Short mmCIF file of C-alpha atoms in Angstrom, two decimals:
data_model
loop_
_atom_site.label_atom_id
_atom_site.label_comp_id
_atom_site.label_asym_id
_atom_site.label_seq_id
_atom_site.Cartn_x
_atom_site.Cartn_y
_atom_site.Cartn_z
CA MET A 1 3.76 9.22 1.61
CA TYR A 2 2.03 8.73 -1.73
CA ASN A 3 -1.47 9.26 -0.34
CA LYS A 4 -0.35 12.31 1.62
CA ILE A 5 1.15 14.00 -1.45
CA LYS A 6 -1.72 12.92 -3.70
CA GLY A 7 -4.21 14.31 -1.17
CA VAL A 8 -2.45 17.67 -1.01
CA LEU A 9 -2.44 18.07 -4.79
CA GLU A 10 -6.04 16.91 -5.27
CA ARG A 11 -7.24 19.34 -2.63
CA LEU A 12 -5.37 22.25 -4.22
CA LEU A 13 -6.28 21.41 -7.83
CA ASP A 14 -9.83 20.20 -7.06
CA THR A 15 -9.46 17.21 -9.38
CA LYS A 16 -8.37 13.58 -9.24
CA ILE A 17 -4.68 13.09 -9.87
CA VAL A 18 -2.44 10.09 -10.51
CA LEU A 19 1.24 10.25 -9.62
CA GLU A 20 3.82 8.10 -11.37
CA HIS A 21 7.56 7.67 -10.91
CA PRO A 22 9.50 9.18 -13.85
CA LYS A 23 11.87 6.75 -15.55
CA ASP A 24 14.43 9.55 -15.64
CA LYS A 25 15.20 10.10 -11.94
CA SER A 26 16.59 13.57 -12.67
CA LEU A 27 13.03 14.75 -13.38
CA GLY A 28 12.01 14.25 -9.75
CA HIS A 29 10.23 11.81 -7.50
CA TYR A 30 6.77 12.07 -9.07
CA ALA A 31 5.21 13.03 -12.40
CA SER A 32 1.58 13.65 -13.37
CA VAL A 33 -0.41 13.92 -16.60
CA VAL A 34 -3.16 15.95 -14.91
CA ALA A 35 -2.70 18.78 -17.43
CA PHE A 36 -3.71 16.42 -20.25
CA SER A 37 -6.89 15.37 -18.43
CA LEU A 38 -7.81 19.05 -17.89
CA ALA A 39 -7.12 20.10 -21.49
CA LYS A 40 -10.63 19.45 -22.84
CA GLU A 41 -12.35 21.11 -19.90
CA ARG A 42 -10.13 24.22 -19.98
CA ARG A 43 -9.81 24.32 -23.78
CA LYS A 44 -6.08 24.86 -23.60
CA ALA A 45 -3.00 22.90 -24.61
CA PRO A 46 -1.64 20.62 -21.86
CA LYS A 47 1.69 22.44 -22.02
CA ILE A 48 0.05 25.77 -21.17
CA ILE A 49 -2.08 24.24 -18.41
CA ALA A 50 0.98 22.55 -16.88
CA GLU A 51 2.88 25.85 -16.75
CA GLU A 52 -0.13 27.57 -15.14
CA LEU A 53 -0.43 24.81 -12.55
CA VAL A 54 3.26 25.11 -11.69
CA GLN A 55 2.89 28.84 -10.99
CA PHE A 56 -0.23 28.24 -8.90
CA LEU A 57 1.25 25.41 -6.84
CA LYS A 58 4.52 27.21 -6.16
CA GLN A 59 2.59 29.94 -4.33
CA GLU A 60 0.90 27.51 -1.95
CA GLN A 61 2.45 27.26 1.52
CA VAL A 62 1.93 23.51 1.81
CA CYS A 63 3.73 22.94 -1.50
CA GLN A 64 6.64 25.05 -0.31
CA GLU A 65 6.91 22.78 2.73
CA VAL A 66 6.72 19.51 0.77
CA PHE A 67 8.36 20.11 -2.62
CA ALA A 68 11.90 21.21 -3.37
CA SER A 69 10.86 21.88 -6.97
CA ILE A 70 7.76 21.78 -9.18
CA SER A 71 8.32 21.99 -12.92
CA ALA A 72 6.56 21.45 -16.24
CA LEU A 73 7.96 19.61 -19.25
CA ASN A 74 5.92 19.05 -22.41
CA GLY A 75 2.66 19.10 -20.47
CA TYR A 76 3.87 16.84 -17.66
CA LEU A 77 4.12 18.07 -14.08
CA ASN A 78 7.24 16.94 -12.22
CA PHE A 79 7.67 17.06 -8.44
CA THR A 80 10.81 16.71 -6.33
CA LEU A 81 10.30 16.24 -2.60
CA LYS A 82 12.22 18.21 -0.02
CA GLU A 83 14.86 16.33 1.93
CA SER A 84 13.41 17.73 5.16
CA PHE A 85 10.01 16.26 4.23
CA LEU A 86 11.57 12.87 3.45
CA ASP A 87 13.50 13.02 6.72
CA GLU A 88 10.31 13.63 8.70
CA LEU A 89 8.59 10.72 6.93
CA CYS A 90 11.58 8.53 7.77
CA ASN A 91 11.36 9.53 11.44
CA GLN A 92 7.68 8.59 11.47
CA ALA A 93 8.35 5.25 9.77
CA LEU A 94 11.17 4.29 12.12
CA SER A 95 9.05 5.18 15.15
CA LEU A 96 6.30 2.89 13.81
CA GLY A 97 8.76 0.07 13.25
CA LYS A 98 7.09 -3.05 11.88
CA ASP A 99 3.75 -1.21 11.92
CA PHE A 100 4.97 1.04 9.09
CA GLY A 101 2.23 0.76 6.45
CA ARG A 102 -0.14 -1.20 8.70
CA ASN A 103 -3.92 -0.58 8.44
CA ILE A 104 -3.60 1.98 5.65
CA LEU A 105 -6.06 0.48 3.17
CA GLU A 106 -9.00 2.88 2.90
CA SER A 107 -11.52 0.19 1.96
CA LYS A 108 -12.17 -2.10 4.92
CA LYS A 109 -13.94 -4.90 3.08
CA SER A 110 -13.75 -8.44 4.44
CA TYR A 111 -12.34 -11.20 2.21
CA TYR A 112 -13.13 -14.92 2.19
CA ILE A 113 -10.32 -16.58 0.25
CA GLU A 114 -10.35 -20.20 -0.88
CA PHE A 115 -7.14 -21.70 -2.19
CA VAL A 116 -5.28 -25.00 -2.62
CA SER A 117 -8.40 -27.23 -2.23
CA ALA A 118 -6.39 -30.09 -3.76
CA ASN A 119 -8.12 -33.46 -3.70
CA PRO A 120 -6.79 -35.52 -0.74
CA THR A 121 -5.89 -38.36 -3.08
CA GLY A 122 -2.14 -37.82 -3.22
CA PRO A 123 0.75 -35.63 -2.04
CA LEU A 124 0.86 -31.96 -2.99
CA HIS A 125 2.76 -31.42 -6.22
CA ILE A 126 4.36 -28.29 -7.60
CA GLY A 127 1.22 -27.44 -9.58
CA HIS A 128 -0.62 -26.85 -6.30
CA ALA A 129 2.11 -24.66 -4.83
CA ARG A 130 1.72 -21.50 -6.87
CA GLY A 131 -1.90 -20.84 -5.92
CA ALA A 132 -1.25 -21.97 -2.35
CA ILE A 133 1.61 -19.54 -1.81
CA PHE A 134 -0.25 -16.72 -3.55
CA GLY A 135 -3.39 -17.23 -1.45
CA ASP A 136 -1.45 -17.35 1.79
CA SER A 137 0.49 -14.18 0.95
CA LEU A 138 -2.66 -12.37 -0.17
CA CYS A 139 -4.21 -13.13 3.23
CA ARG A 140 -1.07 -11.94 5.05
CA LEU A 141 -1.04 -8.74 3.04
CA GLY A 142 -4.74 -8.07 3.54
CA ARG A 143 -4.49 -8.52 7.31
CA PHE A 144 -1.49 -6.20 7.46
CA LEU A 145 -3.30 -3.51 5.48
CA GLY A 146 -6.27 -3.68 7.84
CA VAL A 147 -8.89 -5.90 6.22
CA LYS A 148 -10.43 -9.06 7.63
CA THR A 149 -9.41 -12.18 5.72
CA HIS A 150 -10.40 -15.83 6.04
CA ALA A 151 -8.26 -18.55 4.43
CA GLU A 152 -10.08 -21.77 3.60
CA TYR A 153 -9.36 -25.16 2.03
CA TYR A 154 -12.32 -27.05 0.55
CA VAL A 155 -11.74 -30.78 1.00
CA ASN A 156 -13.26 -32.92 -1.76
CA ASP A 157 -13.57 -35.94 0.49
CA MET A 158 -16.31 -37.90 -1.26
CA GLY A 159 -17.27 -39.11 -4.70
CA ALA A 160 -15.54 -40.95 -7.51
CA GLN A 161 -12.00 -39.79 -6.71
CA ILE A 162 -12.09 -41.05 -3.12
CA HIS A 163 -13.56 -44.33 -4.37
CA MET A 164 -10.71 -44.59 -6.89
CA LEU A 165 -8.19 -43.90 -4.11
CA GLY A 166 -9.69 -46.73 -2.06
CA LEU A 167 -9.70 -49.03 -5.07
CA SER A 168 -6.06 -48.21 -5.88
CA VAL A 169 -4.99 -49.04 -2.32
CA TYR A 170 -7.14 -52.18 -2.31
CA LEU A 171 -5.59 -53.45 -5.54
CA ARG A 172 -2.09 -52.71 -4.28
CA ILE A 173 -2.80 -54.75 -1.14
CA GLN A 174 -3.99 -57.65 -3.28
CA GLU A 175 -0.85 -57.31 -5.39
CA MET A 176 1.34 -57.33 -2.26
CA ARG A 177 -0.41 -60.57 -1.28
CA GLY A 178 0.65 -62.15 -4.56
CA ALA A 179 -2.53 -61.75 -6.57
CA GLN A 180 -2.52 -60.78 -10.25
CA VAL A 181 -4.47 -57.52 -10.53
CA GLU A 182 -5.41 -55.16 -13.32
CA TYR A 183 -5.51 -51.46 -12.48
CA PRO A 184 -8.08 -49.24 -14.19
CA PRO A 185 -6.57 -46.53 -16.46
CA ASN A 186 -7.34 -43.73 -13.99
CA ALA A 187 -6.04 -45.55 -10.90
CA TYR A 188 -3.65 -43.64 -8.65
CA LYS A 189 -0.06 -44.74 -9.09
CA GLY A 190 3.26 -44.14 -7.43
CA ASP A 191 5.03 -45.42 -4.36
CA TYR A 192 2.73 -43.46 -2.06
CA ILE A 193 -0.06 -45.95 -2.87
CA THR A 194 2.23 -48.74 -1.64
CA GLU A 195 2.91 -46.72 1.53
CA LEU A 196 -0.83 -46.29 2.08
CA ALA A 197 -1.39 -50.02 1.52
CA GLN A 198 1.27 -50.90 4.09
CA LYS A 199 -0.19 -48.49 6.65
CA ALA A 200 -3.67 -49.88 6.05
CA LEU A 201 -2.43 -53.41 6.73
CA GLU A 202 -0.69 -52.24 9.90
CA HIS A 203 -3.82 -50.43 11.05
CA PHE A 204 -6.54 -52.91 10.11
CA GLY A 205 -4.63 -56.18 10.20
CA ALA A 206 -6.38 -58.80 8.08
CA LEU A 207 -8.55 -56.91 5.63
CA GLU A 208 -11.43 -59.22 4.94
CA GLY A 209 -15.03 -58.74 3.97
CA GLU A 210 -17.17 -57.55 1.09
CA GLU A 211 -15.03 -55.88 -1.58
CA GLU A 212 -16.98 -52.63 -1.99
CA ALA A 213 -17.13 -52.11 1.77
CA LEU A 214 -13.36 -52.64 2.00
CA ILE A 215 -12.74 -50.18 -0.84
CA ALA A 216 -14.90 -47.55 0.91
CA GLN A 217 -13.09 -48.19 4.20
CA LEU A 218 -9.68 -47.91 2.55
CA GLY A 219 -10.72 -44.77 0.67
CA ASN A 220 -11.65 -43.00 3.90
CA PHE A 221 -8.52 -44.23 5.68
CA ALA A 222 -6.19 -43.18 2.84
CA LYS A 223 -7.96 -39.82 2.45
CA GLU A 224 -7.33 -38.95 6.11
CA LEU A 225 -3.65 -39.88 5.82
CA MET A 226 -3.22 -37.82 2.65
CA LEU A 227 -5.00 -34.81 4.16
CA ALA A 228 -2.68 -34.97 7.18
CA GLU A 229 0.33 -35.08 4.83
CA ILE A 230 -1.04 -32.16 2.81
CA GLN A 231 -1.45 -30.11 5.99
CA GLU A 232 2.10 -30.96 7.03
CA THR A 233 3.49 -29.90 3.64
CA LEU A 234 1.53 -26.65 3.74
CA ALA A 235 2.95 -25.91 7.19
CA GLU A 236 6.48 -26.57 5.91
CA THR A 237 5.78 -24.07 3.12
CA GLY A 238 4.64 -21.49 5.67
CA ILE A 239 0.98 -21.70 4.68
CA CYS A 240 -1.68 -21.37 7.35
CA MET A 241 -5.38 -22.11 6.84
CA ASP A 242 -8.15 -20.74 9.03
CA ALA A 243 -10.44 -23.65 8.16
CA TYR A 244 -10.70 -26.94 6.29
CA ILE A 245 -14.27 -27.45 5.08
CA SER A 246 -15.44 -30.96 4.20
CA GLU A 247 -17.58 -31.65 1.14
CA LYS A 248 -18.97 -34.71 2.92
CA ALA A 249 -20.12 -32.56 5.85
CA MET A 250 -22.16 -30.42 3.45
CA PHE A 251 -23.74 -33.27 1.54
CA SER A 252 -26.99 -33.10 3.52
CA ALA A 253 -27.45 -29.45 2.50
CA GLN A 254 -27.43 -30.22 -1.24
CA GLU A 255 -31.13 -31.08 -1.38
CA ARG A 256 -32.07 -27.86 0.39
CA VAL A 257 -29.98 -25.76 -2.00
CA PHE A 258 -31.42 -27.68 -4.96
CA THR A 259 -34.95 -26.83 -3.76
CA ARG A 260 -34.06 -23.13 -3.53
CA LEU A 261 -32.73 -23.22 -7.09
CA GLN A 262 -35.98 -24.83 -8.23
CA GLU A 263 -38.08 -22.21 -6.46
CA ALA A 264 -36.04 -19.47 -8.15
CA GLY A 265 -36.72 -20.94 -11.60
CA GLY A 266 -33.12 -22.01 -12.04
CA VAL A 267 -33.78 -25.74 -12.58
CA TYR A 268 -35.67 -27.68 -15.24
CA GLU A 269 -36.09 -31.34 -16.22
CA SER A 270 -34.96 -32.77 -19.55
CA GLU A 271 -33.91 -36.25 -20.71
CA GLY A 272 -34.68 -37.61 -17.25
CA LYS A 273 -32.14 -35.26 -15.65
CA MET A 274 -32.40 -32.02 -13.69
CA TRP A 275 -30.51 -29.13 -15.25
CA LEU A 276 -29.24 -25.79 -13.95
CA ALA A 277 -30.46 -23.12 -16.37
CA SER A 278 -27.09 -21.40 -16.20
CA SER A 279 -27.25 -20.20 -19.82
CA GLN A 280 -29.92 -17.72 -18.65
CA LYS A 281 -27.21 -16.08 -16.54
CA GLY A 282 -24.39 -15.96 -19.06
CA ASP A 283 -22.99 -19.51 -19.05
CA GLU A 284 -22.28 -21.06 -22.46
CA LYS A 285 -24.66 -23.95 -21.77
CA ASP A 286 -26.86 -25.47 -19.07
CA ARG A 287 -25.36 -27.94 -16.58
CA VAL A 288 -26.67 -31.21 -15.15
CA LEU A 289 -27.35 -30.98 -11.42
CA LYS A 290 -29.08 -34.33 -10.89
CA LYS A 291 -28.48 -37.42 -12.96
CA SER A 292 -31.23 -39.80 -14.06
CA ASP A 293 -30.53 -41.99 -11.01
CA SER A 294 -31.29 -38.94 -8.78
CA THR A 295 -27.71 -38.59 -7.58
CA PHE A 296 -26.18 -35.12 -7.62
CA THR A 297 -23.30 -34.15 -9.90
CA TYR A 298 -20.14 -32.55 -8.52
CA ILE A 299 -21.45 -29.14 -9.60
CA ALA A 300 -24.22 -29.45 -7.02
CA GLY A 301 -21.60 -29.89 -4.32
CA ASP A 302 -19.70 -26.81 -5.49
CA ILE A 303 -22.89 -24.74 -5.53
CA THR A 304 -23.77 -25.92 -2.01
CA TYR A 305 -20.31 -24.94 -0.80
CA HIS A 306 -20.62 -21.46 -2.33
CA ASP A 307 -24.03 -21.04 -0.73
CA TYR A 308 -22.37 -21.86 2.59
CA LYS A 309 -19.59 -19.36 1.93
CA PHE A 310 -21.96 -16.53 1.04
CA GLN A 311 -23.91 -17.18 4.23
CA GLN A 312 -20.79 -16.21 6.20
CA ASN A 313 -21.51 -12.57 5.26
CA TYR A 314 -18.13 -11.49 3.97
CA ASP A 315 -17.98 -8.59 1.54
CA HIS A 316 -15.88 -10.29 -1.11
CA TYR A 317 -15.04 -13.88 -2.04
CA ILE A 318 -11.90 -14.96 -3.87
CA ASN A 319 -11.30 -18.42 -5.36
CA ILE A 320 -7.76 -19.24 -6.50
CA PHE A 321 -7.83 -22.11 -8.99
CA GLY A 322 -5.76 -23.66 -11.75
CA ALA A 323 -6.27 -22.29 -15.26
CA ASP A 324 -8.14 -25.48 -16.20
CA HIS A 325 -11.07 -24.18 -14.10
CA HIS A 326 -11.82 -21.30 -16.51
CA GLY A 327 -15.15 -22.88 -17.53
CA TYR A 328 -16.14 -23.23 -13.90
CA VAL A 329 -16.67 -19.53 -13.22
CA ALA A 330 -19.83 -18.81 -15.23
CA ARG A 331 -21.81 -21.79 -13.90
CA ILE A 332 -21.08 -20.96 -10.26
CA LYS A 333 -21.92 -17.29 -10.76
CA ALA A 334 -25.17 -18.30 -12.47
CA ALA A 335 -26.13 -20.47 -9.49
CA LEU A 336 -25.29 -17.66 -7.08
CA GLU A 337 -27.61 -15.32 -9.00
CA PHE A 338 -30.47 -17.85 -8.81
CA LEU A 339 -29.83 -18.18 -5.07
CA GLY A 340 -30.22 -14.43 -4.64
CA TYR A 341 -26.59 -13.44 -4.21
CA GLU A 342 -24.62 -10.76 -6.06
CA SER A 343 -22.31 -12.83 -8.22
CA GLN A 344 -19.88 -9.94 -8.72
CA ARG A 345 -18.83 -10.47 -5.11
CA LEU A 346 -17.11 -13.66 -6.28
CA GLU A 347 -13.71 -13.17 -7.89
CA VAL A 348 -11.90 -16.12 -9.44
CA LEU A 349 -8.13 -15.91 -9.96
CA LEU A 350 -6.75 -18.49 -12.38
CA VAL A 351 -3.22 -19.76 -11.92
CA GLN A 352 -1.10 -20.66 -14.93
CA MET A 353 1.26 -23.63 -15.18
CA VAL A 354 4.69 -23.97 -13.60
CA ALA A 355 7.68 -25.54 -15.38
CA LEU A 356 10.73 -26.52 -13.33
CA LEU A 357 14.21 -27.03 -14.70
CA GLN A 358 17.37 -28.41 -13.15
CA GLU A 359 20.43 -26.95 -14.87
CA GLY A 360 18.44 -26.42 -18.04
CA LYS A 361 16.80 -29.85 -18.10
CA PRO A 362 13.29 -30.83 -16.93
CA TYR A 363 13.19 -31.36 -13.17
CA LYS A 364 13.06 -35.03 -12.18
CA MET A 365 9.63 -36.50 -11.53
CA SER A 366 8.98 -38.05 -8.14
CA LYS A 367 9.06 -41.83 -8.07
CA ARG A 368 6.84 -41.62 -5.02
CA ALA A 369 4.10 -39.69 -6.83
CA GLY A 370 4.48 -41.07 -10.34
CA ASN A 371 4.25 -38.34 -12.99
CA PHE A 372 4.48 -35.32 -10.68
CA VAL A 373 7.11 -33.09 -9.13
CA LEU A 374 6.40 -33.13 -5.42
CA LEU A 375 6.28 -29.87 -3.50
CA LYS A 376 8.22 -31.54 -0.66
CA ASP A 377 11.08 -32.39 -3.04
CA VAL A 378 11.45 -28.81 -4.29
CA LEU A 379 11.23 -27.48 -0.74
CA GLN A 380 14.11 -29.77 0.18
CA ASP A 381 16.17 -28.57 -2.79
CA ILE A 382 15.80 -24.79 -2.51
CA GLY A 383 14.09 -24.04 0.82
CA LYS A 384 10.88 -22.24 1.70
CA ASP A 385 12.14 -18.68 1.13
CA ALA A 386 13.37 -19.19 -2.43
CA LEU A 387 10.29 -21.24 -3.33
CA ARG A 388 7.83 -18.64 -2.04
CA PHE A 389 9.70 -15.75 -3.65
CA VAL A 390 9.99 -17.29 -7.11
CA PHE A 391 6.36 -18.45 -7.11
CA LEU A 392 5.23 -14.90 -6.35
CA SER A 393 7.62 -13.22 -8.78
CA LYS A 394 5.33 -13.39 -11.84
CA LYS A 395 1.69 -12.49 -12.45
CA LEU A 396 -0.63 -15.40 -11.82
CA ASP A 397 -1.94 -15.37 -15.39
CA THR A 398 1.52 -15.86 -16.93
CA HIS A 399 3.39 -19.15 -17.21
CA LEU A 400 6.22 -19.53 -14.72
CA GLU A 401 9.45 -21.29 -15.60
CA PHE A 402 12.51 -21.32 -13.39
CA ASP A 403 15.69 -23.27 -12.91
CA VAL A 404 16.12 -24.72 -9.44
CA ALA A 405 19.90 -24.51 -9.80
CA SER A 406 19.78 -20.70 -10.06
CA LEU A 407 17.99 -20.51 -6.71
CA GLN A 408 20.72 -22.54 -5.02
CA LYS A 409 23.40 -19.98 -5.93
CA GLN A 410 24.81 -17.60 -3.33
CA ASP A 411 25.17 -14.55 -5.58
CA SER A 412 23.24 -11.69 -7.17
CA SER A 413 21.66 -13.99 -9.77
CA ASN A 414 19.55 -15.44 -6.94
CA PRO A 415 17.08 -12.65 -6.05
CA ILE A 416 16.12 -13.91 -2.58
CA PHE A 417 19.78 -14.33 -1.63
CA TYR A 418 20.51 -10.79 -2.86
CA ILE A 419 17.64 -9.36 -0.79
CA HIS A 420 18.63 -11.29 2.35
CA TYR A 421 22.23 -10.21 1.81
CA ALA A 422 21.22 -6.53 1.75
CA ASN A 423 19.48 -6.86 5.11
CA ALA A 424 22.36 -8.87 6.57
CA ARG A 425 24.85 -6.20 5.47
CA ILE A 426 22.80 -3.55 7.27
CA HIS A 427 22.70 -5.59 10.48
CA THR A 428 26.46 -6.12 10.28
CA LEU A 429 26.96 -2.36 9.97
CA MET A 430 24.70 -1.75 12.96
CA SER A 431 26.46 -4.39 15.07
CA LYS A 432 29.84 -2.80 14.40
CA PHE A 433 28.55 0.69 15.16
CA LEU A 434 26.82 -0.32 18.41
CA GLN A 435 30.12 -1.60 19.78
CA ARG A 436 31.13 2.04 20.16
CA GLY A 437 28.08 4.22 19.43
CA ASN A 438 24.56 5.07 20.62
CA GLU A 439 21.57 3.99 18.53
CA GLN A 440 19.57 7.07 19.56
CA ALA A 441 22.19 9.26 17.90
CA ILE A 442 21.31 7.58 14.60
CA TYR A 443 17.61 8.39 14.91
CA ALA A 444 18.37 11.98 15.93
CA SER A 445 20.50 12.62 12.84
CA SER A 446 19.23 14.53 9.80
CA LEU A 447 18.89 13.09 6.31
CA CYS A 448 19.24 16.47 4.64
CA ASN A 449 22.21 17.24 2.39
CA LEU A 450 22.72 13.64 1.33
CA PRO A 451 24.06 12.75 -2.13
CA PRO A 452 21.31 12.15 -4.74
CA VAL A 453 21.85 8.37 -4.73
CA ALA A 454 21.15 8.28 -0.98
CA THR A 455 18.06 10.48 -1.30
CA HIS A 456 16.72 8.21 -4.03
CA LEU A 457 17.34 5.17 -1.83
CA LEU A 458 15.43 6.83 1.01
CA PHE A 459 12.53 7.66 -1.29
CA SER A 460 12.41 4.06 -2.50
CA ALA A 461 12.37 2.69 1.05
CA LEU A 462 9.55 5.07 2.03
CA ASN A 463 7.51 3.95 -0.97
CA LEU A 464 6.73 0.53 0.53
CA PRO A 465 3.12 1.26 1.67
CA LYS A 466 2.09 2.35 -1.83
CA VAL A 467 3.54 -0.86 -3.27
CA LEU A 468 1.71 -3.00 -0.71
CA VAL A 469 -1.66 -1.37 -1.37
CA SER A 470 -1.22 -1.65 -5.14
CA ALA A 471 -0.21 -5.32 -4.84
CA PHE A 472 -3.32 -6.17 -2.80
CA VAL A 473 -5.85 -4.13 -4.76
CA ASP A 474 -4.58 -5.36 -8.13
CA ARG A 475 -3.93 -8.93 -6.87
CA GLU A 476 -0.39 -8.59 -8.24
CA LEU A 477 1.99 -9.73 -5.54
CA GLN A 478 4.87 -9.75 -8.01
CA LYS A 479 4.96 -5.98 -7.44
CA ILE A 480 6.34 -6.64 -3.96
CA CYS A 481 9.00 -8.97 -5.38
CA GLU A 482 10.05 -6.35 -7.94
CA TYR A 483 10.12 -3.65 -5.29
CA LEU A 484 12.31 -5.72 -2.97
CA LYS A 485 14.73 -6.66 -5.76
CA ASN A 486 15.07 -3.02 -6.80
CA LEU A 487 15.44 -1.75 -3.24
CA ALA A 488 18.10 -4.36 -2.47
CA GLY A 489 19.89 -3.55 -5.72
CA ASP A 490 19.85 0.18 -4.95
CA PHE A 491 21.18 -0.49 -1.47
CA HIS A 492 24.04 -2.69 -2.73
CA ALA A 493 24.98 0.01 -5.25
CA PHE A 494 24.99 2.62 -2.48
CA TYR A 495 26.94 0.35 -0.13
CA ASN A 496 29.59 -0.41 -2.75
CA ALA A 497 30.02 3.26 -3.69
CA HIS A 498 30.04 4.85 -0.23
CA ARG A 499 31.94 4.16 2.93
CA ILE A 500 29.41 4.22 5.75
CA LEU A 501 31.14 3.66 9.09
CA GLU A 502 33.58 6.13 10.64
CA THR A 503 32.79 8.94 8.20
CA PRO A 504 31.21 12.39 8.74
CA GLN A 505 27.98 10.97 7.27
CA GLU A 506 28.01 7.85 9.44
CA LEU A 507 24.89 8.65 11.48
CA PRO A 508 22.59 9.72 8.61
CA TYR A 509 23.86 6.85 6.47
CA LEU A 510 23.03 4.36 9.23
CA LYS A 511 19.61 5.95 9.65
CA LEU A 512 19.06 5.48 5.92
CA CYS A 513 20.20 1.86 6.25
CA GLN A 514 17.73 1.29 9.09
CA MET A 515 14.92 2.58 6.88
CA VAL A 516 15.94 0.24 4.07
CA SER A 517 16.11 -2.71 6.47
CA LEU A 518 12.64 -1.91 7.82
CA SER A 519 11.09 -1.89 4.34
CA LEU A 520 12.90 -5.07 3.32
CA THR A 521 11.76 -6.82 6.50
CA ILE A 522 8.11 -5.81 6.16
CA GLY A 523 8.03 -6.51 2.42
CA LEU A 524 9.47 -9.99 2.88
CA SER A 525 7.04 -10.75 5.69
CA MET A 526 4.14 -10.09 3.30
CA LEU A 527 5.56 -12.88 1.14
CA GLY A 528 5.79 -15.20 4.15
CA ILE A 529 9.57 -14.82 4.38
CA GLU A 530 11.54 -13.81 7.48
CA ALA A 531 14.36 -11.37 6.72
CA LYS A 532 17.79 -12.71 7.62
CA LYS A 533 20.10 -10.71 9.88
CA LYS A 534 23.20 -12.67 8.95
CA MET A 535 24.23 -14.94 6.11
#
């Protein structure tokens, strides 16, 4: 709808135009400041230009078919759509069904999206969930809009952290055997380490041999168990990955990538170490790639992984990381430039912190994980739908705080309940009608001559595709959440103010309800939530 109307006006006015929704609904469905942008070129006041444009547009046949009114107010152009035009758009949408809005993105770029990538050294905690849910929903949305997406998890399955995991399990086993042990300050803690120790004993039996070999063996064993648990938790959250890429599997490629960086003049030696000259490409300082003992730093592994990603020939690459990775961006982009890639093809989205409350108090930490709130625990408390919705309800770059208790309520204060309830109400209406009526009669009815509140509700439901495109292009999925809350709220207001069944307006009202249900269902599916038909 938006693109169709925008296209008509741009063709007639021969200029780019942006359409907004007026805050005052009485002014119409759309407003534009195009007269202000033309003022300098035409050397006239916006108010005069707006009045001239109104007279011009009113004479055009296509405008007479689309707009019920075109007016000017203080230089702004205001447009009200014809009910017959809205009715035709509704017919088209209902005939498309769940394909309404599908494949409408004009740019058909391909997107390679990395998210979660949590170290397989412990269970997923709530800090991982926000980026995980966002990445999954972004992929869903992109696919729906017609672009190719690839969802990937980079598994850091080697290095100091895996060694520390093995050491933590090893020490716990010794402790279980009665030995006095001293854990290093950065050892992994929590009951899950005890669980891993017990499983290791069950699997290996008597663990005997050289200590370092045992620690390495336990590290690999524990890592595989934790990765399996992570994958299970992601599945419970509705998150699907296209691939899990192992850092260990790419280790052999590090030397080759290092050589390419050298050949490009991106590496130099100093203090017995090999440095990436990232400051030449905008980084705040150079970074060590190889230590004095000739072992690579973790940065080398990240660069190798990004080289692998860029070899997959996608148009655009998105990394979704915690806000503590802000210093990471410049060094990776510098390496990509040295390797001959266009670094602007890499986009890094940084996720701010999450704070959970339980009836106004800090949410209880998991005994199993030590000082973390486990994702599994919150899933158990509020369910997948509420969790996904609330984690997508704010911009990624803003802190998110919510009270779990509010998401357990069965009333309008719980947004996901309120949205589900709107859809369930519509399905109840349809079930009652179909006991005595014909569904085709609903679709054949006209949505003209409806009260203004119903016409506004129809316009809002038809606006879904514009919201979806804006959410994807701007990487702001909270726009979908806001849209769904507003659409559900508008529907409940309409439902409470108007009798729908067994009235002269029964058929058009039910058609309107079907349109609202369709937009709620599609919108929720982009968030990874299945719309409920009954509560």
